Every structure is written in C-alpha cells, then in structure tokens.
Tab-separated table of C-alpha atoms in Angstrom:
chain	number	residue	atom	x	y	z
A	645	MET	CA	0.000	0.000	0.000
A	646	ALA	CA	1.396	3.382	-0.961
A	647	GLU	CA	1.920	5.988	1.722
A	648	ARG	CA	2.507	9.700	1.732
A	649	TRP	CA	6.130	10.793	1.869
A	650	GLU	CA	7.241	13.903	3.697
A	651	PRO	CA	10.816	15.220	3.387
A	652	HIS	CA	13.061	14.121	6.227
A	653	PRO	CA	14.665	17.153	7.924
A	654	ALA	CA	18.084	15.916	6.880
A	655	TYR	CA	17.174	16.372	3.230
A	656	SER	CA	15.453	19.736	3.363
A	657	VAL	CA	18.271	22.009	4.478
A	658	GLY	CA	19.995	22.297	1.101
A	659	CYS	CA	23.660	23.368	1.296
A	660	ARG	CA	26.211	20.677	1.965
A	661	MET	CA	28.334	22.638	4.428
A	662	SER	CA	25.428	22.944	6.859
A	663	SER	CA	23.570	19.722	6.014
A	664	GLN	CA	26.277	17.055	6.087
A	665	PRO	CA	25.938	16.072	9.780
A	666	LEU	CA	22.141	16.167	9.554
A	667	LEU	CA	22.246	14.186	6.319
A	668	LEU	CA	24.286	11.397	7.899
A	669	ILE	CA	22.198	11.327	11.071
A	670	GLY	CA	18.972	11.330	9.066
A	671	LEU	CA	20.096	8.539	6.763
A	672	LEU	CA	21.285	6.357	9.623
A	673	SER	CA	17.999	6.924	11.432
A	674	LEU	CA	16.000	5.933	8.360
A	675	LEU	CA	18.151	2.877	7.722
A	676	ALA	CA	17.813	1.719	11.322
A	677	HIS	CA	14.037	1.439	10.859
A	678	ARG	CA	14.099	-0.336	7.519
A	679	PRO	CA	12.580	-3.771	7.133
A	680	ASN	CA	15.156	-6.558	7.057
A	681	TYR	CA	15.072	-8.306	3.674
A	682	SER	CA	17.110	-11.429	4.279
A	683	CYS	CA	17.070	-12.512	0.634
A	684	GLY	CA	16.996	-9.095	-1.032
A	685	VAL	CA	19.832	-6.905	-2.227
A	686	ARG	CA	20.572	-3.568	-0.613
A	687	VAL	CA	20.685	-1.252	-3.607
A	688	LEU	CA	21.000	2.505	-4.041
A	689	VAL	CA	19.460	3.744	-7.287
A	690	ASN	CA	20.680	7.222	-8.179
A	691	ASP	CA	19.139	9.316	-10.954
A	692	TYR	CA	20.474	12.868	-10.982
A	693	ALA	CA	17.532	14.192	-13.012
A	694	GLY	CA	14.729	12.401	-11.132
A	695	HIS	CA	13.028	10.703	-14.085
A	696	PRO	CA	9.762	8.784	-13.628
A	697	PHE	CA	11.053	5.545	-15.163
A	698	THR	CA	13.974	5.182	-12.721
A	699	LEU	CA	11.631	5.668	-9.777
A	700	SER	CA	9.349	3.008	-11.252
A	701	LEU	CA	12.317	0.609	-11.243
A	702	SER	CA	13.090	1.391	-7.602
A	703	ASN	CA	9.464	0.753	-6.673
A	704	GLU	CA	9.483	-2.533	-8.594
A	705	LEU	CA	12.678	-3.695	-6.897
A	706	GLY	CA	11.275	-2.681	-3.529
A	707	ARG	CA	8.075	-4.587	-4.266
A	708	ARG	CA	10.187	-7.678	-4.906
A	709	GLY	CA	11.790	-7.490	-1.471
A	710	HIS	CA	15.016	-5.619	-2.177
A	711	SER	CA	16.016	-2.823	0.187
A	712	VAL	CA	16.131	0.270	-2.030
A	713	THR	CA	17.334	3.831	-1.509
A	714	HIS	CA	16.443	6.176	-4.367
A	715	SER	CA	18.394	9.439	-4.696
A	716	TRP	CA	17.992	12.351	-7.099
A	717	CYS	CA	18.635	16.087	-7.293
A	718	PRO	CA	15.527	18.302	-6.955
A	719	SER	CA	17.684	21.304	-7.956
A	720	VAL	CA	17.920	20.104	-11.564
A	721	LEU	CA	15.483	22.065	-13.713
A	722	ALA	CA	13.727	19.218	-15.515
A	723	PRO	CA	10.421	17.312	-15.421
A	724	LYS	CA	10.293	15.125	-12.328
A	725	ALA	CA	8.687	11.871	-11.255
A	726	GLU	CA	5.823	11.932	-8.785
A	727	PHE	CA	7.740	11.681	-5.519
A	728	GLY	CA	4.720	12.409	-3.328
A	729	THR	CA	4.040	8.710	-2.760
A	730	ARG	CA	6.334	5.722	-2.678
A	731	HIS	CA	6.397	1.968	-2.181
A	732	GLU	CA	6.936	1.188	1.488
A	733	ALA	CA	10.227	-0.613	0.747
A	734	VAL	CA	11.863	2.435	-0.902
A	735	THR	CA	13.710	5.114	1.042
A	736	LEU	CA	13.625	8.414	-0.872
A	737	ALA	CA	16.749	10.565	-0.628
A	738	PRO	CA	16.372	13.938	-2.375
A	739	LEU	CA	19.766	15.659	-2.447
A	740	SER	CA	19.019	19.363	-2.792
A	741	LEU	CA	21.704	21.945	-3.522
A	742	CYS	CA	22.075	25.536	-2.356
A	743	ASN	CA	20.748	26.938	-5.647
A	744	PRO	CA	18.999	25.686	-8.802
A	745	ILE	CA	21.497	24.345	-11.317
A	746	PRO	CA	21.971	26.805	-14.217
A	747	ARG	CA	21.895	25.176	-17.649
A	748	ASN	CA	23.892	27.781	-19.561
A	749	GLN	CA	26.553	28.895	-17.042
A	750	PHE	CA	29.360	26.374	-17.256
A	751	LEU	CA	31.345	27.316	-14.139
A	752	ALA	CA	28.295	27.560	-11.861
A	753	ARG	CA	26.969	24.296	-13.258
A	754	TRP	CA	30.325	22.581	-12.720
A	755	LEU	CA	30.426	23.724	-9.082
A	756	ALA	CA	26.847	22.560	-8.515
A	757	GLU	CA	27.577	19.140	-10.002
A	758	ARG	CA	30.606	18.753	-7.711
A	759	GLU	CA	28.416	19.684	-4.742
A	760	PHE	CA	25.894	17.048	-5.752
A	761	GLY	CA	28.713	14.499	-6.013
A	762	MET	CA	29.736	15.204	-2.423
A	763	LEU	CA	26.177	14.756	-1.187
A	764	LEU	CA	25.786	11.559	-3.200
A	765	ALA	CA	29.042	10.148	-1.833
A	766	ASP	CA	27.897	10.927	1.733
A	767	THR	CA	24.603	9.170	1.025
A	768	ILE	CA	26.319	6.054	-0.309
A	769	ARG	CA	28.656	5.835	2.680
A	770	ALA	CA	25.729	6.232	5.083
A	771	ALA	CA	23.416	3.790	3.305
A	772	THR	CA	26.122	1.100	2.827
A	773	PRO	CA	24.359	-0.572	-0.134
A	774	GLU	CA	25.624	-3.766	-1.694
A	775	VAL	CA	25.083	-2.289	-5.178
A	776	VAL	CA	25.011	1.293	-6.461
A	777	LEU	CA	23.130	1.782	-9.741
A	778	SER	CA	23.773	5.336	-10.961
A	779	ALA	CA	22.283	7.029	-14.028
A	780	ASN	CA	22.135	10.458	-15.687
A	781	THR	CA	24.884	11.711	-13.405
A	782	PRO	CA	27.601	14.195	-14.487
A	783	ILE	CA	31.114	12.799	-14.522
A	784	ASP	CA	32.382	14.769	-11.523
A	785	ALA	CA	29.546	13.427	-9.377
A	786	GLN	CA	29.657	9.933	-10.884
A	787	GLU	CA	33.346	9.623	-10.075
A	788	ARG	CA	32.720	10.539	-6.449
A	789	ALA	CA	29.872	8.028	-6.297
A	790	LEU	CA	32.102	5.277	-7.663
A	791	ASN	CA	34.847	6.086	-5.144
A	792	ALA	CA	32.322	6.073	-2.297
A	793	ALA	CA	30.993	2.698	-3.431
A	794	ARG	CA	34.525	1.302	-3.504
A	795	SER	CA	35.221	2.629	0.006
A	796	THR	CA	32.188	0.751	1.392
A	797	GLY	CA	32.733	-2.441	-0.598
A	798	ALA	CA	29.681	-1.895	-2.790
A	799	LYS	CA	29.508	-2.944	-6.431
A	800	PHE	CA	29.042	-0.088	-8.882
A	801	VAL	CA	26.856	-0.153	-12.012
A	802	HIS	CA	27.281	2.694	-14.493
A	803	TRP	CA	23.836	3.077	-16.084
A	804	LEU	CA	24.856	4.699	-19.372
A	805	GLN	CA	22.071	7.024	-20.537
A	806	ASP	CA	24.195	9.226	-22.799
A	807	VAL	CA	27.856	10.004	-23.413
A	808	TYR	CA	28.682	12.923	-21.150
A	809	TRP	CA	31.752	14.293	-22.880
A	810	VAL	CA	29.827	14.641	-26.154
A	811	ALA	CA	27.061	16.551	-24.359
A	812	LEU	CA	29.686	18.717	-22.656
A	813	ARG	CA	31.269	19.620	-25.970
A	814	GLY	CA	27.880	20.812	-27.197
A	815	LEU	CA	27.277	22.793	-24.000
A	816	LEU	CA	30.541	24.752	-24.098
A	817	PRO	CA	30.437	27.943	-26.202
A	818	ARG	CA	32.392	27.759	-29.453
A	819	HIS	CA	34.347	30.884	-28.537
A	820	PHE	CA	36.131	28.775	-25.903
A	821	GLY	CA	38.240	27.664	-28.873
A	822	PRO	CA	41.020	25.169	-28.012
A	823	ALA	CA	39.840	25.055	-24.388
A	824	ARG	CA	36.548	23.555	-25.576
A	825	GLN	CA	38.321	20.659	-27.261
A	826	ALA	CA	40.736	20.214	-24.372
A	827	LEU	CA	37.986	20.046	-21.754
A	828	SER	CA	35.905	17.571	-23.740
A	829	PHE	CA	39.031	15.420	-24.252
A	830	VAL	CA	39.800	15.420	-20.509
A	831	TYR	CA	36.220	14.447	-19.679
A	832	ARG	CA	36.290	11.736	-22.294
A	833	LEU	CA	39.303	10.179	-20.560
A	834	ARG	CA	37.577	10.457	-17.178
A	835	GLU	CA	34.331	8.973	-18.472
A	836	GLU	CA	36.145	6.049	-20.062
A	837	ARG	CA	38.012	5.444	-16.798
A	838	ILE	CA	34.690	5.283	-14.945
A	839	LEU	CA	33.415	2.766	-17.480
A	840	ARG	CA	36.495	0.572	-16.958
A	841	ARG	CA	36.306	0.776	-13.162
A	842	SER	CA	32.593	-0.047	-12.981
A	843	ASP	CA	31.635	-3.604	-12.135
A	844	LEU	CA	28.946	-3.529	-14.823
A	845	VAL	CA	27.852	-1.098	-17.512
A	846	VAL	CA	24.157	-1.040	-18.410
A	847	SER	CA	23.670	0.770	-21.709
A	848	ILE	CA	20.283	1.961	-22.922
A	849	SER	CA	21.208	1.400	-26.569
A	850	THR	CA	23.262	-1.002	-28.655
A	851	ASP	CA	24.652	2.131	-30.317
A	852	PHE	CA	26.714	2.827	-27.196
A	853	ILE	CA	28.348	-0.607	-27.020
A	854	PRO	CA	31.213	0.069	-29.482
A	855	TYR	CA	32.167	3.139	-27.425
A	856	VAL	CA	31.982	1.104	-24.200
A	857	GLN	CA	34.171	-1.618	-25.671
A	858	ARG	CA	36.722	0.885	-26.990
A	859	ALA	CA	36.917	2.248	-23.457
A	860	GLY	CA	38.141	-1.168	-22.317
A	861	VAL	CA	34.975	-2.810	-20.970
A	862	SER	CA	34.706	-6.505	-21.776
A	863	SER	CA	31.525	-7.908	-23.281
A	864	SER	CA	30.905	-9.881	-20.072
A	865	ARG	CA	30.508	-6.610	-18.153
A	866	ALA	CA	28.370	-4.689	-20.680
A	867	PHE	CA	24.611	-5.156	-20.981
A	868	VAL	CA	21.886	-3.437	-22.972
A	869	ILE	CA	18.563	-2.661	-21.309
A	870	PRO	CA	16.562	-0.076	-23.277
A	871	ASN	CA	14.805	2.679	-21.391
A	872	TRP	CA	11.055	2.662	-20.962
A	873	ALA	CA	8.261	4.906	-19.727
A	874	PRO	CA	6.053	4.026	-16.735
A	875	ILE	CA	3.055	3.148	-18.876
A	876	GLU	CA	0.980	2.210	-15.839
A	877	GLN	CA	1.193	5.881	-14.780
A	878	LEU	CA	0.510	7.222	-18.281
A	879	PRO	CA	-2.970	5.990	-19.253
A	880	LEU	CA	-4.654	6.969	-22.486
A	881	ARG	CA	-6.778	10.072	-22.057
A	882	SER	CA	-9.321	11.845	-24.220
A	883	ARG	CA	-8.347	14.764	-26.439
A	884	HIS	CA	-11.203	16.591	-24.680
A	885	ASN	CA	-9.869	16.600	-21.122
A	886	ASP	CA	-9.934	19.003	-18.182
A	887	TRP	CA	-6.393	20.306	-18.744
A	888	ALA	CA	-7.142	21.154	-22.370
A	889	ALA	CA	-10.445	22.759	-21.407
A	890	THR	CA	-8.792	24.876	-18.713
A	891	HIS	CA	-6.482	26.432	-21.289
A	892	GLY	CA	-9.073	26.709	-24.038
A	893	TRP	CA	-7.414	24.156	-26.301
A	894	ILE	CA	-10.238	21.688	-26.897
A	895	ASP	CA	-10.684	22.917	-30.450
A	896	GLY	CA	-8.003	23.635	-33.027
A	897	LEU	CA	-4.820	21.859	-34.022
A	898	ASN	CA	-2.310	21.298	-31.208
A	899	PHE	CA	1.355	20.428	-31.652
A	900	VAL	CA	2.843	19.851	-28.180
A	901	TYR	CA	6.452	19.772	-26.965
A	902	THR	CA	7.314	18.798	-23.375
A	903	GLY	CA	10.618	18.619	-21.502
A	904	THR	CA	13.913	20.465	-21.370
A	905	LEU	CA	14.696	22.661	-24.355
A	906	ALA	CA	18.062	23.306	-25.987
A	907	LEU	CA	18.735	27.018	-26.345
A	908	LYS	CA	19.885	27.054	-29.964
A	909	HIS	CA	18.619	24.180	-32.068
A	910	GLY	CA	15.409	23.488	-30.165
A	911	VAL	CA	14.177	27.075	-30.258
A	912	ARG	CA	14.845	27.464	-33.985
A	913	THR	CA	13.060	24.231	-34.868
A	914	LEU	CA	10.019	24.974	-32.727
A	915	LEU	CA	9.687	28.459	-34.222
A	916	ASP	CA	9.684	26.900	-37.699
A	917	ILE	CA	6.901	24.535	-36.620
A	918	ALA	CA	4.861	27.380	-35.142
A	919	SER	CA	5.290	29.408	-38.317
A	920	ALA	CA	4.030	26.499	-40.422
A	921	LEU	CA	1.053	25.989	-38.076
A	922	SER	CA	0.005	29.627	-38.432
A	923	ALA	CA	-1.409	28.674	-41.860
A	924	TYR	CA	-4.123	26.600	-40.123
A	925	THR	CA	-7.131	27.925	-38.235
A	926	ASP	CA	-6.342	27.659	-34.519
A	927	GLY	CA	-3.085	25.879	-35.309
A	928	ARG	CA	-0.919	26.290	-32.204
A	929	LEU	CA	2.348	25.160	-30.668
A	930	ILE	CA	2.199	24.357	-26.956
A	931	VAL	CA	5.551	24.071	-25.156
A	932	VAL	CA	5.805	22.785	-21.589
A	933	SER	CA	9.310	23.699	-20.454
A	934	GLU	CA	11.404	26.012	-18.289
A	935	GLY	CA	14.852	27.570	-18.411
A	936	PRO	CA	16.803	29.656	-20.938
A	937	GLY	CA	15.485	27.756	-23.957
A	938	ALA	CA	11.853	28.292	-22.953
A	939	ASP	CA	12.533	31.965	-22.190
A	940	ALA	CA	14.223	32.455	-25.565
A	941	LEU	CA	11.352	30.757	-27.384
A	942	ARG	CA	8.791	32.978	-25.690
A	943	SER	CA	10.663	36.232	-26.380
A	944	THR	CA	11.577	35.340	-29.969
A	945	ALA	CA	8.016	34.294	-30.770
A	946	ASN	CA	6.731	37.589	-29.399
A	947	ALA	CA	9.330	39.557	-31.359
A	948	SER	CA	8.422	37.661	-34.536
A	949	GLY	CA	4.705	38.258	-34.111
A	950	LEU	CA	3.917	34.549	-33.725
A	951	GLU	CA	0.766	34.570	-31.643
A	952	ASN	CA	0.203	30.804	-31.766
A	953	VAL	CA	3.075	29.883	-29.411
A	954	TYR	CA	2.160	29.089	-25.798
A	955	VAL	CA	4.922	28.398	-23.262
A	956	LEU	CA	3.955	26.873	-19.911
A	957	PRO	CA	6.147	25.798	-16.976
A	958	PHE	CA	6.724	22.143	-16.183
A	959	GLN	CA	3.505	20.445	-15.122
A	960	PRO	CA	3.112	17.905	-12.294
A	961	PHE	CA	3.748	14.375	-13.469
A	962	ASN	CA	0.189	13.320	-12.671
A	963	ALA	CA	-1.034	15.958	-15.169
A	964	MET	CA	1.124	14.637	-18.014
A	965	PRO	CA	-1.412	12.127	-19.423
A	966	ASP	CA	-3.820	15.024	-20.038
A	967	VAL	CA	-1.043	17.323	-21.300
A	968	MET	CA	0.029	14.819	-23.930
A	969	ALA	CA	-3.555	13.837	-24.753
A	970	THR	CA	-4.216	17.493	-25.627
A	971	ALA	CA	-1.825	17.062	-28.554
A	972	ASP	CA	-2.784	16.152	-32.069
A	973	VAL	CA	0.955	15.723	-32.654
A	974	LEU	CA	3.793	15.424	-30.119
A	975	VAL	CA	7.134	17.018	-31.010
A	976	VAL	CA	10.726	16.066	-30.157
A	977	VAL	CA	13.924	17.848	-31.225
A	978	LEU	CA	17.539	16.721	-30.896
A	979	LYS	CA	20.692	18.455	-32.076
A	980	ALA	CA	22.534	16.888	-34.986
A	981	GLU	CA	25.782	16.615	-33.008
A	982	ALA	CA	24.015	14.455	-30.404
A	983	GLY	CA	23.961	11.733	-33.058
A	984	ILE	CA	23.897	8.255	-31.645
A	985	PHE	CA	24.992	9.378	-28.184
A	986	SER	CA	21.609	10.467	-26.869
A	987	VAL	CA	18.191	8.824	-26.823
A	988	PRO	CA	15.521	11.380	-25.824
A	989	SER	CA	13.421	9.798	-23.091
A	990	LYS	CA	10.427	12.029	-23.865
A	991	VAL	CA	9.823	9.913	-26.982
A	992	LEU	CA	9.037	6.939	-24.748
A	993	SER	CA	6.471	8.911	-22.763
A	994	TYR	CA	4.983	10.189	-26.014
A	995	MET	CA	4.414	6.611	-27.149
A	996	CYS	CA	2.280	5.944	-24.072
A	997	ALA	CA	0.011	8.867	-25.012
A	998	GLY	CA	-1.062	7.237	-28.271
A	999	ARG	CA	-0.230	10.272	-30.384
A	1000	PRO	CA	1.851	10.611	-33.589
A	1001	ILE	CA	5.385	11.936	-33.153
A	1002	LEU	CA	7.111	14.603	-35.222
A	1003	ALA	CA	10.825	14.084	-34.583
A	1004	SER	CA	13.498	16.521	-35.711
A	1005	VAL	CA	16.375	14.198	-34.823
A	1006	PRO	CA	19.324	12.601	-36.643
A	1007	PRO	CA	18.004	9.595	-38.599
A	1008	THR	CA	20.765	7.425	-37.111
A	1009	ASN	CA	19.457	7.997	-33.581
A	1010	GLU	CA	17.819	4.945	-32.014
A	1011	ALA	CA	14.614	6.843	-31.250
A	1012	ALA	CA	14.453	7.919	-34.895
A	1013	ARG	CA	14.834	4.324	-36.035
A	1014	ILE	CA	12.035	3.143	-33.752
A	1015	ILE	CA	9.681	5.890	-34.921
A	1016	SER	CA	10.440	5.317	-38.608
A	1017	HIS	CA	10.428	1.519	-38.613
A	1018	GLY	CA	7.311	1.294	-36.453
A	1019	GLY	CA	5.377	3.948	-38.342
A	1020	LEU	CA	4.893	5.920	-35.131
A	1021	GLY	CA	5.433	9.323	-36.721
A	1022	ILE	CA	7.662	11.259	-39.097
A	1023	VAL	CA	11.419	11.736	-38.653
A	1024	VAL	CA	13.185	14.719	-40.230
A	1025	ASP	CA	16.898	15.444	-40.179
A	1026	PRO	CA	17.579	18.556	-38.034
A	1027	SER	CA	19.233	20.288	-41.003
A	1028	ASP	CA	16.245	19.710	-43.317
A	1029	ARG	CA	13.992	22.739	-42.802
A	1030	PRO	CA	11.912	22.153	-45.981
A	1031	GLY	CA	11.386	18.549	-44.875
A	1032	LEU	CA	10.250	19.748	-41.463
A	1033	LEU	CA	7.685	22.128	-42.952
A	1034	GLU	CA	6.433	19.383	-45.258
A	1035	ALA	CA	6.047	16.997	-42.314
A	1036	VAL	CA	4.063	19.607	-40.371
A	1037	ALA	CA	1.714	20.045	-43.325
A	1038	GLN	CA	1.292	16.303	-43.793
A	1039	LEU	CA	0.462	15.647	-40.141
A	1040	ALA	CA	-1.739	18.719	-39.824
A	1041	SER	CA	-3.928	17.796	-42.802
A	1042	ASP	CA	-4.344	14.029	-42.434
A	1043	ASP	CA	-6.509	12.864	-39.520
A	1044	THR	CA	-6.386	9.238	-40.642
A	1045	LEU	CA	-2.583	9.233	-40.722
A	1046	ARG	CA	-2.404	10.752	-37.252
A	1047	ASP	CA	-4.835	8.195	-35.829
A	1048	ALA	CA	-2.898	5.260	-37.300
A	1049	MET	CA	0.464	6.523	-36.062
A	1050	GLY	CA	-0.945	7.226	-32.604
A	1051	ARG	CA	-2.431	3.760	-32.336
A	1052	ARG	CA	0.892	2.146	-33.299
A	1053	SER	CA	2.728	4.305	-30.754
A	1054	ARG	CA	0.586	3.036	-27.906
A	1055	GLU	CA	0.868	-0.550	-29.117
A	1056	TYR	CA	4.660	-0.241	-29.123
A	1057	ALA	CA	4.598	1.018	-25.527
A	1058	GLU	CA	2.290	-1.784	-24.390
A	1059	ASP	CA	4.554	-4.387	-25.992
A	1060	HIS	CA	7.895	-3.026	-24.754
A	1061	PHE	CA	7.308	-1.220	-21.441
A	1062	VAL	CA	6.360	-4.219	-19.302
A	1063	LEU	CA	7.835	-3.412	-15.905
A	1064	ASP	CA	7.685	-7.001	-14.683
A	1065	LYS	CA	10.047	-8.111	-17.470
A	1066	ILE	CA	12.291	-5.080	-17.031
A	1067	GLY	CA	12.486	-5.779	-13.310
A	1068	ASP	CA	13.534	-9.365	-14.039
A	1069	ARG	CA	16.519	-8.161	-16.066
A	1070	PHE	CA	17.742	-5.734	-13.427
A	1071	GLU	CA	17.128	-8.215	-10.635
A	1072	THR	CA	19.254	-10.808	-12.428
A	1073	LEU	CA	22.125	-8.315	-12.648
A	1074	LEU	CA	21.821	-7.376	-8.963
A	1075	ASP	CA	21.747	-10.969	-7.782
A	1076	GLY	CA	24.751	-11.782	-9.976
A	1077	LEU	CA	26.769	-8.927	-8.506
A	1078	ARG	CA	26.028	-9.948	-4.943
A	1079	HIS	CA	27.027	-13.552	-5.567
C-alpha cells in the first residue's frame, strides 16, 4: 500500500556545508528502521535528473523485497517523477543543492555538479548498499559516487544514458576555442576510466556498445537494457480533457512539446513549426518547459509576431497524461551533433500517449529508427527545414494518418514497457553482482 512521503529534515536544508551532519544522522535513522530483507539486495538507485522511469524501477525492486534507496537532485530544472508517494520498501533521498542548477553557465553548473557528487558520496557511505546503480549523473559526481561505493565495498553499475563528454562539448560555447576541445578530451578520458572501473555497464542502446568496448569494458561486463516509460502511470486520455479545457485548447490543431529545451537548435526548430502551423485555423504550438530555452522561445516568438506559441512551466507528473492527450501531434527535437549518443526519453512517454510523433532528430538515432520503422510518426533530419515544414503540413492535414500513427505508438509502448520483465533483467544483474 502506498503511503505519503514527507521530506526528512536531513534532506530539506539544502547546502552541503550545513547539512552534512544532519544528512548522515537522518540517513542512519531511516536505515535503522528499515525492514530486514534477508534474501533481497541492498541497492541505491541514483538518478540525478529524477526521471519517472527510474523511480518506477526502484518501486518494482522494492516490491520484490530488495532494500532500495532512491536518490535524485531536486535542484535540476527538468520534469520530475511523482515523488509524493512511494512503495513502502523504498527510502527516498532527495539531495538538494544551495541553488537551482543553471543550464547555460558552465562554471556555476560545474560547481553545482561537484556539490551534488559530495552529497551523493555521503549518502552512499551512510546507506552502505551492496550495489550502487547510478544514471544520468555528471562525470564529476559519478566519479565521487564510484569512489564512495569502492570505500564501502559496494559494487558499482554505471547506467549509461548518454555520453557525457559529447554533451559537454555541445554545452561549451564555441568561442572557448582550443579550451573547448581540451575540456571535452579530458572528460572523455575520465568517463572512459569510470566505465572501466565499474563492475557492470548497463547501456540503454546497442549504439553505445562500441564506445563502451573501446573504453576497455569486456563484453561480459556490458549489458543493454533499453529505457522505458512508466506506462501504468501514463494511461490513455481523451483529447477533450480538463487540462485542455482549462487552457481553451479543446478545439483547433495542437502540436505539443514537453521537456527540457536546448537554447539554440530546439528554439529554432520549434519556431519553424509554429510558423508552419500559423497557416491553419487555430493551429498552435504548446511548449511545456522552463529555463533559458523556454525563455528564448517565448521572447523570440513575441518579437516575430507569432501569436500561436504558448509556453507553460513544467507540469506535475500526474497531469502529463492530459497534457500529452491534448496534442494532435507530439514534437521532439535533438541536435545533430548528439547523433547516436543520446536517446531522448520524452519519446518513450509520447508513445504511451497514443499520439503521432514529429521528430526533428538525426536519422541514425535509435529513437528515430524506432519511430520510422514502427510507423509511429515522421522523422526529419535537423538540417532539413523544408522537410520539417512538409512533415508539419502532412500531419496537420491528415486525420487518418495521425490516428494510425498514434495507435501504433501506444501498441509499441504496451509491448515493450512491461515493468515485470524489465524488473527481471535488473534483478538478475543485482543478484549476480552480490554472488
């Protein structure tokens, strides 16, 4: 039976300098009152961003009798799982920082990520898990987590969601010049060292395996488990729902984008979509996002006279089924340089909504391949603006096409996002590490 969760005082004070003693005392107090699972594995699942699917895994492992601590960083500006309730076997450990993490200020972001790494290392040492499973975590923090796991005798699993040094290279301004290349090279070496030192590497895509192997990880230590969306929390909803009615979007043609938004590529692509939609009566672009990218989209749309762009802040996770159901088409964008080294998780949530997907992503990306091969939507190369405008027109004018693509999207989710089977795969890995 689910129960309400209230933040423990040790987790609500924020800054590490003042919270470290309270953090340790609070964790030890919580651990002292945990149920004793004689046959389960003590595991700490860490997800820096706080995604819904990682929390669903923790709940599934807890349901199976494993003793689970789930940590994340509330200071990351991104859509979050519903942390208001939890399975009784999961201890929630939100690791808040002094300030929200800026997305476009490299030095401040670097300092914040190091602070998170210190908090995460403290949490691991206090929790003394047998296995640490860590995902979506910047290299500075991941390295500290690995060292903390080693110091307590825990096994460490690097859950490879994307290749950090590639993302870092895209984040750094081009005017950094040689320093940009040097920093990305240093972080590549550090990331590859983490891969080698990890007991196991769980990759979300077969595309990452050649990189993992080049880093020196043997095939016996590398596994592929694709990501999923918590379909049980994302039921199909009517296009005519309360959220749509509240905003006056029952009628018209709605293209919807949700999630974090890249400042450069994402804004440009979404403006092109909005411009194409202006040719249709009540054709609108709805963007649910926050941060510099969302701010730039709003201001640029206003300056360009595009009155069909609506930018809303992140919505609670329990509202997301209605948010996505409001869409006639769901939109995803990914920079060309991300290539094969990023698989946008929002695509998986979109599939659960039973809506067609317009994807401006590199065709070689795994998400692009799934969408194209399954007939779940239309994929356009990020550099192909005419192709993007043509895809908008095709989806906007063909109800039958949209219905067919949406139906196939939901069918794909129902076939592939079976948490019981996913839990089996992770449980096998955990049991193997302990023995």
